[in-house]
mmCIF file of C-alpha atoms and ligand atoms in Angstrom:
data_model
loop_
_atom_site.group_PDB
_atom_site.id
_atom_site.type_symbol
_atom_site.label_atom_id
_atom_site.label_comp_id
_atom_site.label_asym_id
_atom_site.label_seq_id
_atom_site.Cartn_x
_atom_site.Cartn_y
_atom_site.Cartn_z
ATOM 1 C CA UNK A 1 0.000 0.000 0.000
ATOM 2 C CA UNK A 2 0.962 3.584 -0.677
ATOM 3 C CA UNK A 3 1.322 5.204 2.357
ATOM 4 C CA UNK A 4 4.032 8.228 1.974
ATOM 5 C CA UNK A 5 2.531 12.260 1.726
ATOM 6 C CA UNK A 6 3.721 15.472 1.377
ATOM 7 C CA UNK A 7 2.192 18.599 2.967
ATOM 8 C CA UNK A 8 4.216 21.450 1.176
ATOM 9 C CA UNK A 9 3.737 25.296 2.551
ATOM 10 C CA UNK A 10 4.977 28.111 0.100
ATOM 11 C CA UNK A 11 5.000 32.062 0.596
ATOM 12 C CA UNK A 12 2.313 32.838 -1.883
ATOM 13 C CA UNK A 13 3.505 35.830 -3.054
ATOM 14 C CA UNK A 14 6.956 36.900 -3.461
ATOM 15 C CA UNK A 15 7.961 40.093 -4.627
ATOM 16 C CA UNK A 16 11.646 40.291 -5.591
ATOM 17 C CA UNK A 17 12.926 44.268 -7.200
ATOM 18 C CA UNK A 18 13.612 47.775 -7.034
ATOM 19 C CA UNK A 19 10.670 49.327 -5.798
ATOM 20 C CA UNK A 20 8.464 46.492 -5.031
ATOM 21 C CA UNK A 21 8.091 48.234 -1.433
ATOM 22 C CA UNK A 22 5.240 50.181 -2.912
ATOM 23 C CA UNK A 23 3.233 47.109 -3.948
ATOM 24 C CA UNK A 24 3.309 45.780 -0.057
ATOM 25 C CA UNK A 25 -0.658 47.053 -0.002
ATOM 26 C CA UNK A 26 -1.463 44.912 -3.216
ATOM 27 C CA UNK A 27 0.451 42.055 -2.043
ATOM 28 C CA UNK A 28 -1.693 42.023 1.412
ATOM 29 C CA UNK A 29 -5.042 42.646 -0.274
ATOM 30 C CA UNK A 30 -4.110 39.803 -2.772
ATOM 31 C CA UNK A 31 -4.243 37.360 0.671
ATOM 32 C CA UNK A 32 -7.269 38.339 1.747
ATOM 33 C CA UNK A 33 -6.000 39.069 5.333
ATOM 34 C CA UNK A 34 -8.334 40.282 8.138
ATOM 35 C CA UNK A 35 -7.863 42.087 11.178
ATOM 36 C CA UNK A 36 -5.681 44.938 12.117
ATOM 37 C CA UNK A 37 -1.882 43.980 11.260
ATOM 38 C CA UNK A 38 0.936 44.574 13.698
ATOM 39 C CA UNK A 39 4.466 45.726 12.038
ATOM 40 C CA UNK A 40 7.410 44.365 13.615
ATOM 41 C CA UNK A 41 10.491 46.229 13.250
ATOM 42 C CA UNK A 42 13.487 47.631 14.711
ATOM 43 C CA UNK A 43 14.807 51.424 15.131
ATOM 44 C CA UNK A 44 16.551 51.481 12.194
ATOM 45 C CA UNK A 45 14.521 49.588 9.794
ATOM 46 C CA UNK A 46 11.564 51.374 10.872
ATOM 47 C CA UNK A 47 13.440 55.060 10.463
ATOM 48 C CA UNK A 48 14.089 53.388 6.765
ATOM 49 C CA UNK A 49 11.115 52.437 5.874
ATOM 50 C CA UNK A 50 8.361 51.826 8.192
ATOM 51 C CA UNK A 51 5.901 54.898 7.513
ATOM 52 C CA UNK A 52 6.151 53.766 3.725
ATOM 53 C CA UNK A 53 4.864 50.446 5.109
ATOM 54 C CA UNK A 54 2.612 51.725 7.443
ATOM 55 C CA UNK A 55 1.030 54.187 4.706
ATOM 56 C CA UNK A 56 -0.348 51.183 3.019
ATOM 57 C CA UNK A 57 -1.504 49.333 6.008
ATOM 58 C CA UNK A 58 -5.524 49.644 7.758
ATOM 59 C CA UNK A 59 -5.003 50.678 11.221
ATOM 60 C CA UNK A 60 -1.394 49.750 12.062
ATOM 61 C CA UNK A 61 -0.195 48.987 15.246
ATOM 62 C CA UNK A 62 3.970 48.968 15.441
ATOM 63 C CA UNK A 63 6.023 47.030 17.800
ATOM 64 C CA UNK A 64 9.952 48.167 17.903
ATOM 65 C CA UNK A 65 12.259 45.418 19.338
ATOM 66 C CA UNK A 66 15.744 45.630 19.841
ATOM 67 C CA UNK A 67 17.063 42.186 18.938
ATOM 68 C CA UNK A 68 16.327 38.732 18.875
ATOM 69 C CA UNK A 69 15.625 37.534 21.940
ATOM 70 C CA UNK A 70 12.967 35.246 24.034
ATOM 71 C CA UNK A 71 12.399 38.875 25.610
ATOM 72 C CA UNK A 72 12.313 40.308 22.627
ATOM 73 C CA UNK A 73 9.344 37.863 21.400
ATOM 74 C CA UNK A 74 7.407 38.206 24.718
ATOM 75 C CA UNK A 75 7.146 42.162 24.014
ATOM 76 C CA UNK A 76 5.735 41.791 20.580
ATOM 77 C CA UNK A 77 3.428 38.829 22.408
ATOM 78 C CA UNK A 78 2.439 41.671 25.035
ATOM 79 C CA UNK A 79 1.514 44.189 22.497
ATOM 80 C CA UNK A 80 -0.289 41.912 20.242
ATOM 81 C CA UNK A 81 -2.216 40.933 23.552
ATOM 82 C CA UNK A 82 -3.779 44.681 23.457
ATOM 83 C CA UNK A 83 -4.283 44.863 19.470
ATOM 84 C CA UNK A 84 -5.336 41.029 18.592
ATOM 85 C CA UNK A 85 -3.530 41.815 15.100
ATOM 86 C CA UNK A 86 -4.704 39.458 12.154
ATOM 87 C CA UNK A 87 -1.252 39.098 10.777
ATOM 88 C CA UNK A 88 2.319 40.238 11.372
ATOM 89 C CA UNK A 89 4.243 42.217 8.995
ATOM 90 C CA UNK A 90 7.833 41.738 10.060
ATOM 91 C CA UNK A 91 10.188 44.513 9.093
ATOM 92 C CA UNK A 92 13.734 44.745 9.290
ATOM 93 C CA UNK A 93 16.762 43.047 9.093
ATOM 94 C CA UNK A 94 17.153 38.841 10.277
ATOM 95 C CA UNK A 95 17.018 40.372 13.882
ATOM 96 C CA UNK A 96 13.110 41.426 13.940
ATOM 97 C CA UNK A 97 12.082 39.138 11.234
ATOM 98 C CA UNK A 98 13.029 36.035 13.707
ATOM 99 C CA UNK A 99 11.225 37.817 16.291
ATOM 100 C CA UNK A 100 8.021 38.331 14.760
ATOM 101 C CA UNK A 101 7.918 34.413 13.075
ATOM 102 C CA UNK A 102 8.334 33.079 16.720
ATOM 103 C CA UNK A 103 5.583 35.781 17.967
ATOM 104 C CA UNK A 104 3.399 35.043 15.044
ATOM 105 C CA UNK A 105 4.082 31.324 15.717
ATOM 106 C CA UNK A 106 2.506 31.713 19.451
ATOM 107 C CA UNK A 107 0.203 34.331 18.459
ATOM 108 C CA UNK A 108 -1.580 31.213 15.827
ATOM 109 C CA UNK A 109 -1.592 34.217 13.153
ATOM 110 C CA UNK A 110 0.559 34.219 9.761
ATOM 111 C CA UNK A 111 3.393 37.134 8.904
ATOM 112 C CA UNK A 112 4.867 38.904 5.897
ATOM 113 C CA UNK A 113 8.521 39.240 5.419
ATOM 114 C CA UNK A 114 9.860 42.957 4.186
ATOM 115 C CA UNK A 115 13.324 42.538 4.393
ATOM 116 C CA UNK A 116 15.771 45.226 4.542
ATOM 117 C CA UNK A 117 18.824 43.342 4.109
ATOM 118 C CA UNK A 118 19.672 40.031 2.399
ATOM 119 C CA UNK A 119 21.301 38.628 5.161
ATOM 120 C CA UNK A 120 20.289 34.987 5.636
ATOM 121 C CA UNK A 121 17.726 32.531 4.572
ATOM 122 C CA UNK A 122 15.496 33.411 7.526
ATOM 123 C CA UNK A 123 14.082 36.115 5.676
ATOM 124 C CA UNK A 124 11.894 33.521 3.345
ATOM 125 C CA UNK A 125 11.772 30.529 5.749
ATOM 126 C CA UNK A 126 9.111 30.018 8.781
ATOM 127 C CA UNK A 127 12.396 28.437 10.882
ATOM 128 C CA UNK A 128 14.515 30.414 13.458
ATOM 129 C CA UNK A 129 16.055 29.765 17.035
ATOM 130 C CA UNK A 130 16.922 32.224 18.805
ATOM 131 C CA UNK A 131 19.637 31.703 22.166
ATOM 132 C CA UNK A 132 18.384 32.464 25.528
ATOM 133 C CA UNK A 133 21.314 31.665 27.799
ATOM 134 C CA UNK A 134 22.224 28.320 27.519
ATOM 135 C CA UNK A 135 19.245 26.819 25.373
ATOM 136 C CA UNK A 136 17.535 27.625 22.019
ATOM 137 C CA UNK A 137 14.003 28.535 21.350
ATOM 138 C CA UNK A 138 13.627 27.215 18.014
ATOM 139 C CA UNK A 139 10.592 27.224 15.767
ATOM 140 C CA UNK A 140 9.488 25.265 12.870
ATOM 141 C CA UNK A 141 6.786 27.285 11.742
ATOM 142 C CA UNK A 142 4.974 27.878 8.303
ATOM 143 C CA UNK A 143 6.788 30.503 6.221
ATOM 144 C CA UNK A 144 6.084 33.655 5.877
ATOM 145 C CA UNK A 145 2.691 34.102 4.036
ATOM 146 C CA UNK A 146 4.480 36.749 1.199
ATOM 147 C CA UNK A 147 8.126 38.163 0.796
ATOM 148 C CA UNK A 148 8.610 41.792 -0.125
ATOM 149 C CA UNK A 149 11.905 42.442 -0.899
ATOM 150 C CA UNK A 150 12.649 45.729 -2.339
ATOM 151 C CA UNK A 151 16.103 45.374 -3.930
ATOM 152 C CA UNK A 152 16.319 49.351 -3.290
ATOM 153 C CA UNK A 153 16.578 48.933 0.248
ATOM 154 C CA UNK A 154 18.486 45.509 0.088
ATOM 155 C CA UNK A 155 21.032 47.851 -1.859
ATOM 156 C CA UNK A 156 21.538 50.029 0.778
ATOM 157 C CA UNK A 157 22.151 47.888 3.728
ATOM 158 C CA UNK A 158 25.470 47.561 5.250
ATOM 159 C CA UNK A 159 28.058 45.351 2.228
ATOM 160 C CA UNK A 160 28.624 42.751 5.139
ATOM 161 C CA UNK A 161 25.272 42.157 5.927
ATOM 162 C CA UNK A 162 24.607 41.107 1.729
ATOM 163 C CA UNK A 163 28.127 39.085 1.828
ATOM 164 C CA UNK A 164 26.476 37.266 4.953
ATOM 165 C CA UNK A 165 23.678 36.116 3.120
ATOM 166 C CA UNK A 166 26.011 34.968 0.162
ATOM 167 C CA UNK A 167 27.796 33.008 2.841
ATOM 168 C CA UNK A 168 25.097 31.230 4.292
ATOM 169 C CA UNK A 169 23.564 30.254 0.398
ATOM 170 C CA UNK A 170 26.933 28.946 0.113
ATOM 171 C CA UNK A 171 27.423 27.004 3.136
ATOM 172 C CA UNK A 172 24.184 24.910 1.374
ATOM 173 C CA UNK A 173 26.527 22.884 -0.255
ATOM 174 C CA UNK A 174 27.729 21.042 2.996
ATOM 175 C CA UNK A 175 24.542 21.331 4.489
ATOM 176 C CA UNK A 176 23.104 19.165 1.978
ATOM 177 C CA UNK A 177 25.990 16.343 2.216
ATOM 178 C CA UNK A 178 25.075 16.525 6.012
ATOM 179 C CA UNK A 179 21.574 15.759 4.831
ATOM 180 C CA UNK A 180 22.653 12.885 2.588
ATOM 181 C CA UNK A 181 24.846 10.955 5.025
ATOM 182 C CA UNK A 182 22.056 11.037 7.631
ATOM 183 C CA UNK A 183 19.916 9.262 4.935
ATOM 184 C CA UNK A 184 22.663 6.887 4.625
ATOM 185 C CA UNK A 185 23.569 6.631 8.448
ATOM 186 C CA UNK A 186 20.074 7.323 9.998
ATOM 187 C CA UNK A 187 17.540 6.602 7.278
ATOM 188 C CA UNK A 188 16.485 10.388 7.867
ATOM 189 C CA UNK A 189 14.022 11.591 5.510
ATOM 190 C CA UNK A 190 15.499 13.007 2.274
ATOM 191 C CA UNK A 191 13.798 15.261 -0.589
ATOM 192 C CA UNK A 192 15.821 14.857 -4.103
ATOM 193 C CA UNK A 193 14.262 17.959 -5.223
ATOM 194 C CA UNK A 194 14.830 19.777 -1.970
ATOM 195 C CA UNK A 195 18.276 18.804 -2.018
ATOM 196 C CA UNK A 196 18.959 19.424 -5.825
ATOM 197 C CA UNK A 197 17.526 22.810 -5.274
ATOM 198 C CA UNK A 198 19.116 24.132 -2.456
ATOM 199 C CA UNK A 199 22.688 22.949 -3.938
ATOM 200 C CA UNK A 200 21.996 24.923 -7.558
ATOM 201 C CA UNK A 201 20.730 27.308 -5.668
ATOM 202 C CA UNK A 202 24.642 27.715 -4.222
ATOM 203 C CA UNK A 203 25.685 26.767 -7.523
ATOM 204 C CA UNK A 204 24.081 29.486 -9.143
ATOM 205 C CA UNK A 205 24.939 32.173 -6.638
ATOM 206 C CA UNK A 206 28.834 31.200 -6.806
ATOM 207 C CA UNK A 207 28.915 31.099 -10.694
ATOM 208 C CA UNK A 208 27.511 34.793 -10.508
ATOM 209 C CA UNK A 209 30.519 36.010 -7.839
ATOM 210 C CA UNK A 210 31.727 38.070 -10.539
ATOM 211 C CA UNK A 211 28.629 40.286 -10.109
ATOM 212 C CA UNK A 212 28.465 40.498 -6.031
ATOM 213 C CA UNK A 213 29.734 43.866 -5.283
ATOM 214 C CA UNK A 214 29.329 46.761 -3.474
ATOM 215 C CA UNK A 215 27.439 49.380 -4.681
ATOM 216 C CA UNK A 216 25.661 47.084 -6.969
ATOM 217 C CA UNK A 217 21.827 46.849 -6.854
ATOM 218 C CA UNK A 218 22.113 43.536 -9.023
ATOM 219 C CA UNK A 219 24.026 41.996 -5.657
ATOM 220 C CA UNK A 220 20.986 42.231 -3.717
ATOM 221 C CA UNK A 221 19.297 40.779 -6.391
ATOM 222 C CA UNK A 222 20.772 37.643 -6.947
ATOM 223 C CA UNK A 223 21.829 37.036 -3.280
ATOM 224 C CA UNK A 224 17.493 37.451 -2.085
ATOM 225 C CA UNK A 225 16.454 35.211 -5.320
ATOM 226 C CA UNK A 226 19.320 32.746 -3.730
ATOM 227 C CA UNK A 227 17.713 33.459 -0.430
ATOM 228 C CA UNK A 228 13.972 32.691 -1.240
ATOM 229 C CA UNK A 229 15.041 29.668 -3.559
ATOM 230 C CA UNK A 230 16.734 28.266 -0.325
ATOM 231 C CA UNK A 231 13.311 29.260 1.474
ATOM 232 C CA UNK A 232 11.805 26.631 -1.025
ATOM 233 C CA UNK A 233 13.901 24.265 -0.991
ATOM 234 C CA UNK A 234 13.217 24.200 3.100
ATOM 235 C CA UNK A 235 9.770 23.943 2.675
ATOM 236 C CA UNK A 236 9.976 21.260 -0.177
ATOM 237 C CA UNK A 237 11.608 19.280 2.606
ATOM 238 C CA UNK A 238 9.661 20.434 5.158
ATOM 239 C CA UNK A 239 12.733 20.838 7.562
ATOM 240 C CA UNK A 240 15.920 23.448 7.431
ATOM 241 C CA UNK A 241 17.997 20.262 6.412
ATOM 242 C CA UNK A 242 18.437 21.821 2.834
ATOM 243 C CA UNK A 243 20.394 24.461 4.230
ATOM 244 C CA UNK A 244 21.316 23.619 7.590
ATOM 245 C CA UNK A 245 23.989 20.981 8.874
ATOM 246 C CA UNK A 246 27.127 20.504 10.530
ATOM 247 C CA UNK A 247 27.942 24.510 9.732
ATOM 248 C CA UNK A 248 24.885 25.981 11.241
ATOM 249 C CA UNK A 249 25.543 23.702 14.476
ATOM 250 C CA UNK A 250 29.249 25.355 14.345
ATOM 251 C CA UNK A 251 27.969 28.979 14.174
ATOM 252 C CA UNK A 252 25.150 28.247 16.737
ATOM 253 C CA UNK A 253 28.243 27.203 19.051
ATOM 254 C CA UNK A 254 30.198 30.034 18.407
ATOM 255 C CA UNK A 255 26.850 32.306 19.307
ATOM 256 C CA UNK A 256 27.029 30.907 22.863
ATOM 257 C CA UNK A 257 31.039 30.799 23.082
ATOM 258 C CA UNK A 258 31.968 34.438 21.524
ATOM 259 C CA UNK A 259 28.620 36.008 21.235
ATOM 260 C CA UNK A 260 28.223 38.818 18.900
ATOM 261 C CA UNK A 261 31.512 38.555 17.066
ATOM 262 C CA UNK A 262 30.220 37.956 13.788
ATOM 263 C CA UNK A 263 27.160 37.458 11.181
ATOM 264 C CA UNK A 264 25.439 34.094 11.608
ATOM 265 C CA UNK A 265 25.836 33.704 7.414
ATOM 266 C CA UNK A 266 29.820 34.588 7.795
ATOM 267 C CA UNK A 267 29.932 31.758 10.669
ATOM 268 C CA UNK A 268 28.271 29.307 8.680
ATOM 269 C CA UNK A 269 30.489 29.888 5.368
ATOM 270 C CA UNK A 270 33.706 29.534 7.662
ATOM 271 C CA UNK A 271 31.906 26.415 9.223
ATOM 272 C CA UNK A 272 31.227 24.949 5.894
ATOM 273 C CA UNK A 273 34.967 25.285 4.773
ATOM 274 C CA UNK A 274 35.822 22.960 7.913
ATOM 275 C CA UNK A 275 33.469 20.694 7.587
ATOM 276 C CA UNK A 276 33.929 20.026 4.205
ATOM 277 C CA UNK A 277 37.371 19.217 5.140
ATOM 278 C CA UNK A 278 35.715 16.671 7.660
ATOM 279 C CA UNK A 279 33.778 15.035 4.487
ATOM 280 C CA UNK A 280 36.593 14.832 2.201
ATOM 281 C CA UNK A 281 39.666 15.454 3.009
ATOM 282 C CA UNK A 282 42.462 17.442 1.671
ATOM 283 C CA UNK A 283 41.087 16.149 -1.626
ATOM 284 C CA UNK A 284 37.625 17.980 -1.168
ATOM 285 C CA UNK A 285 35.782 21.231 -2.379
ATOM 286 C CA UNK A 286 36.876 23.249 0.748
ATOM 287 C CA UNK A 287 39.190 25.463 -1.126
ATOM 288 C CA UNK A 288 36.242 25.870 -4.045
ATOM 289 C CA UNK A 289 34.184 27.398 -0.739
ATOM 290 C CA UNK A 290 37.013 29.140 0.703
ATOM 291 C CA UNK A 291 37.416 30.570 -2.710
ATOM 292 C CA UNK A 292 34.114 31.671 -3.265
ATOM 293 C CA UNK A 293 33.696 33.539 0.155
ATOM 294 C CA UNK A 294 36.869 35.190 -0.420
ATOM 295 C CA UNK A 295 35.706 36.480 -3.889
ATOM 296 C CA UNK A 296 32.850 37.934 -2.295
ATOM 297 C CA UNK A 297 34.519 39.299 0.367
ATOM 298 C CA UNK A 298 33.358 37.192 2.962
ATOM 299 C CA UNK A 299 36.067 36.086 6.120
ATOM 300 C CA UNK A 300 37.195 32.415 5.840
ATOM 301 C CA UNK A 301 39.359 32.653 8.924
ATOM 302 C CA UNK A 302 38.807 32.850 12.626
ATOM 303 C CA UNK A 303 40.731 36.234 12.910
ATOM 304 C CA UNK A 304 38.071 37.556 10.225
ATOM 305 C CA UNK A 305 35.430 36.475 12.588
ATOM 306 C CA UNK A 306 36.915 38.136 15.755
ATOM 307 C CA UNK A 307 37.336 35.220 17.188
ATOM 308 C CA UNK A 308 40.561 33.547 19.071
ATOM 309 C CA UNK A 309 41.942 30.689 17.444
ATOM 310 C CA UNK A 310 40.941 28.621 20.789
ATOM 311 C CA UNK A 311 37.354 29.924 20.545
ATOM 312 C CA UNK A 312 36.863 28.723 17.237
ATOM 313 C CA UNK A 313 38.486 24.944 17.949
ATOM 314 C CA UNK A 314 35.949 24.702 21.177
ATOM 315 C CA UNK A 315 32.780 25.408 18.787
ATOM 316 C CA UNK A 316 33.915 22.675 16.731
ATOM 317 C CA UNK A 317 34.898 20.237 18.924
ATOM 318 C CA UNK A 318 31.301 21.171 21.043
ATOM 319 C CA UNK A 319 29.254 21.392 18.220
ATOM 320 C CA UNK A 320 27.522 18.535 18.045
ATOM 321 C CA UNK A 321 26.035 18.716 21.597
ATOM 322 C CA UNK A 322 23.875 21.507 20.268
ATOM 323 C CA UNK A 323 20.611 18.962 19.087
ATOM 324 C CA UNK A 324 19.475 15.721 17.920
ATOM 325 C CA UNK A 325 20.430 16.574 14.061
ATOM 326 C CA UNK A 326 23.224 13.780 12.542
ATOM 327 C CA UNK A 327 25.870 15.827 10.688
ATOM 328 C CA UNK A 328 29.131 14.872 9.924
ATOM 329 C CA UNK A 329 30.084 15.715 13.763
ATOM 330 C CA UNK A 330 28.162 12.716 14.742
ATOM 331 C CA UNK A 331 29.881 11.926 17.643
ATOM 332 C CA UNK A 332 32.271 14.740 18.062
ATOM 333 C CA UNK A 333 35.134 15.403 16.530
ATOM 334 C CA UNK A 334 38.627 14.968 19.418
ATOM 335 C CA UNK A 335 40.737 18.737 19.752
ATOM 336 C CA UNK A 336 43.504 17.066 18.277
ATOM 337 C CA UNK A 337 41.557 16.442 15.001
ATOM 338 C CA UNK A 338 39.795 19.660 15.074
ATOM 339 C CA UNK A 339 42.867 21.756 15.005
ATOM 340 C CA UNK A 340 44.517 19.550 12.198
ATOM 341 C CA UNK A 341 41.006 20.481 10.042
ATOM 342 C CA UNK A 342 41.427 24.328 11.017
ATOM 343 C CA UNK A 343 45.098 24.458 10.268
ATOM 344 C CA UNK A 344 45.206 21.586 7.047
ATOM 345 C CA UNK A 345 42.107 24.820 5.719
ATOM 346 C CA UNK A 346 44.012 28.082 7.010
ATOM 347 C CA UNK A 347 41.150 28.776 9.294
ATOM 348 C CA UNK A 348 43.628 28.819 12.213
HETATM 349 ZN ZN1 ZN B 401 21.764 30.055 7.943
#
């Protein structure tokens, strides 16, 4: 007997140039939302850009938060306790975006994504965790119900925040032979197309390096189509497998160890050089990833990151405590090992 199904969630609408800011309104009528929404933003984002948003909202009610934290979430749940909003426009860079997916995940309503930076795949996925001391609140939640993402603005974010994002469409590329060896090792669940997409997705993204620069509208561009393909290919699979392995366990590591040091996408793309290593060997790709993060200006060493050498060794020999995933870290991998992998790469 048959027996296997799929229950796929998509953004419906995604709206991906220069400009498209100004077609938020259509994009929200086009769902046929009720109820008042609640914009979810930051100080800066919402200086940038959040009367433009507002202007085309019914009745807007704005929550500011300063980061991503559990506090953070509980604010937005507080003011959304006085409003009852119908959806959740989240507004900002990966900071308030997390926020408002985990508040619109306890709140039982959907959310919108207006990014104003391409910095990593959370912008188009419904999946974030966010640190609280010395746990994770993580959510696997639908994604968002449409993506605005107004290459304008994406254009005029900070250059490291768009090389981040590069980085962590990069760093798909181990993710996904994390995914495959815990089909082989673990009979995990795997998705062909999931996994096909989110490595041409990389594929794509690296052959168009030439084109990643600063000051160049077209960056933005091709790093949030990269960014939202990734998206899909996570909710093809229906898990952040696609683009999440051994790396993402490294940067979550280095979060907790040397907190605020660096981008989560430039911790991930030095992540996925070592663990490449830790697939294949000398013989491997690492140097292809190490050479596409450098050509896009991304750090591929620990002193890029701001982090000691020592800092960087106990993430990776740690990593794998983090959660119940199988990566290539399976069991851990011994100091002595992890410093031969840093220094046989040049991360160390
Ligand atoms: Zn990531």
């Amino acid at each position: 007997m048959f027996e296997k199904s799929t229950w796929i969630t998509l953004p419906r609408n995604v709206l991906l140039g220069h400009g498209v800011l100004e077609d938020l309104g259509a994009a929200l009528e086009d769902l046929y939302l009720t109820g008042r929404p609640l914009v979810v933003t930051s100080p800066t984002p919402n200086e940038l850009a959040g009367d433009r948003v507002r202007a085309q909202l019914t009745d807007p009610e704005t929550a500011v938060v300063d980061d991503a934290s559990f506090a953070a979430v509980e604010e937005v749940v507080d003011v959304a306790e006085a409003v009852d909003p119908g959806y959740l426009v989240a507004l900002g860079g990966g900071k308030p975006i997390d926020t408002a997916k985990m508040a619109a995940h306890r709140l039982g309503v959907g959310f919108v994504s207006v990014p104003t930076a391409a910095s990593h795949d959370g912008i188009v996925s419904g999946r974030s965790s966010i640190p609280e001391g010395d746990t994770r609140h993580s959510v696997a939640a639908d994604p968002p119900l449409a993506v605005v993402a107004d290459t304008e603005l994406l254009a005029d974010a900070p250059w490291e925040l768009t090389t981040a994002g590069c980085a962590d469409i990069i760093s798909n590329y181990t993710a996904v032979k994390d995914w495959r060896l815990a089909r082989r090792l673990r009979n995990v669940e795997y998705s062909e197309y999931a996994g096909a997409l989110s490595e041409m997705t990389a594929e794509l993204l690296v052959a168009s390096a030439d084109s990643i620069k600063p000051g160049l509208e077209e960056s933005s561009w091709l790093v949030a189509k990269a960014l939202v393909s990734s998206g899909v290919a996570m909710s093809i699979a229906g898990s952040s497998r696609p683009a999440s392995g051994a790396e993402h366990l490294i940067s979550h590591q280095l979060d907790r160890i040397a907190p605020g040091k660096a981008l989560h996408g430039h911790q991930v793309g030095v992540g996925s050089i070592l663990t490449e290593y830790l697939h294949s060997g000398e013989e491997g790709e690492w140097r292809s990833i190490r050479d596409a993060l450098a050509s896009i200006d991304a750090p591929t060493t620990a002193a890029e990151l701001g982090v000691t050498d020592e800092e960087l060794i106990r993430a990776l020999t740690t990593a794998h405590e983090i959660r119940d995933r199988y990566t290539i870290l399976a069991g851990g991998v011994t100091e002595a090992a992890a410093i031969e992998t840093a220094t046989a790469t040049d991360v160390i």
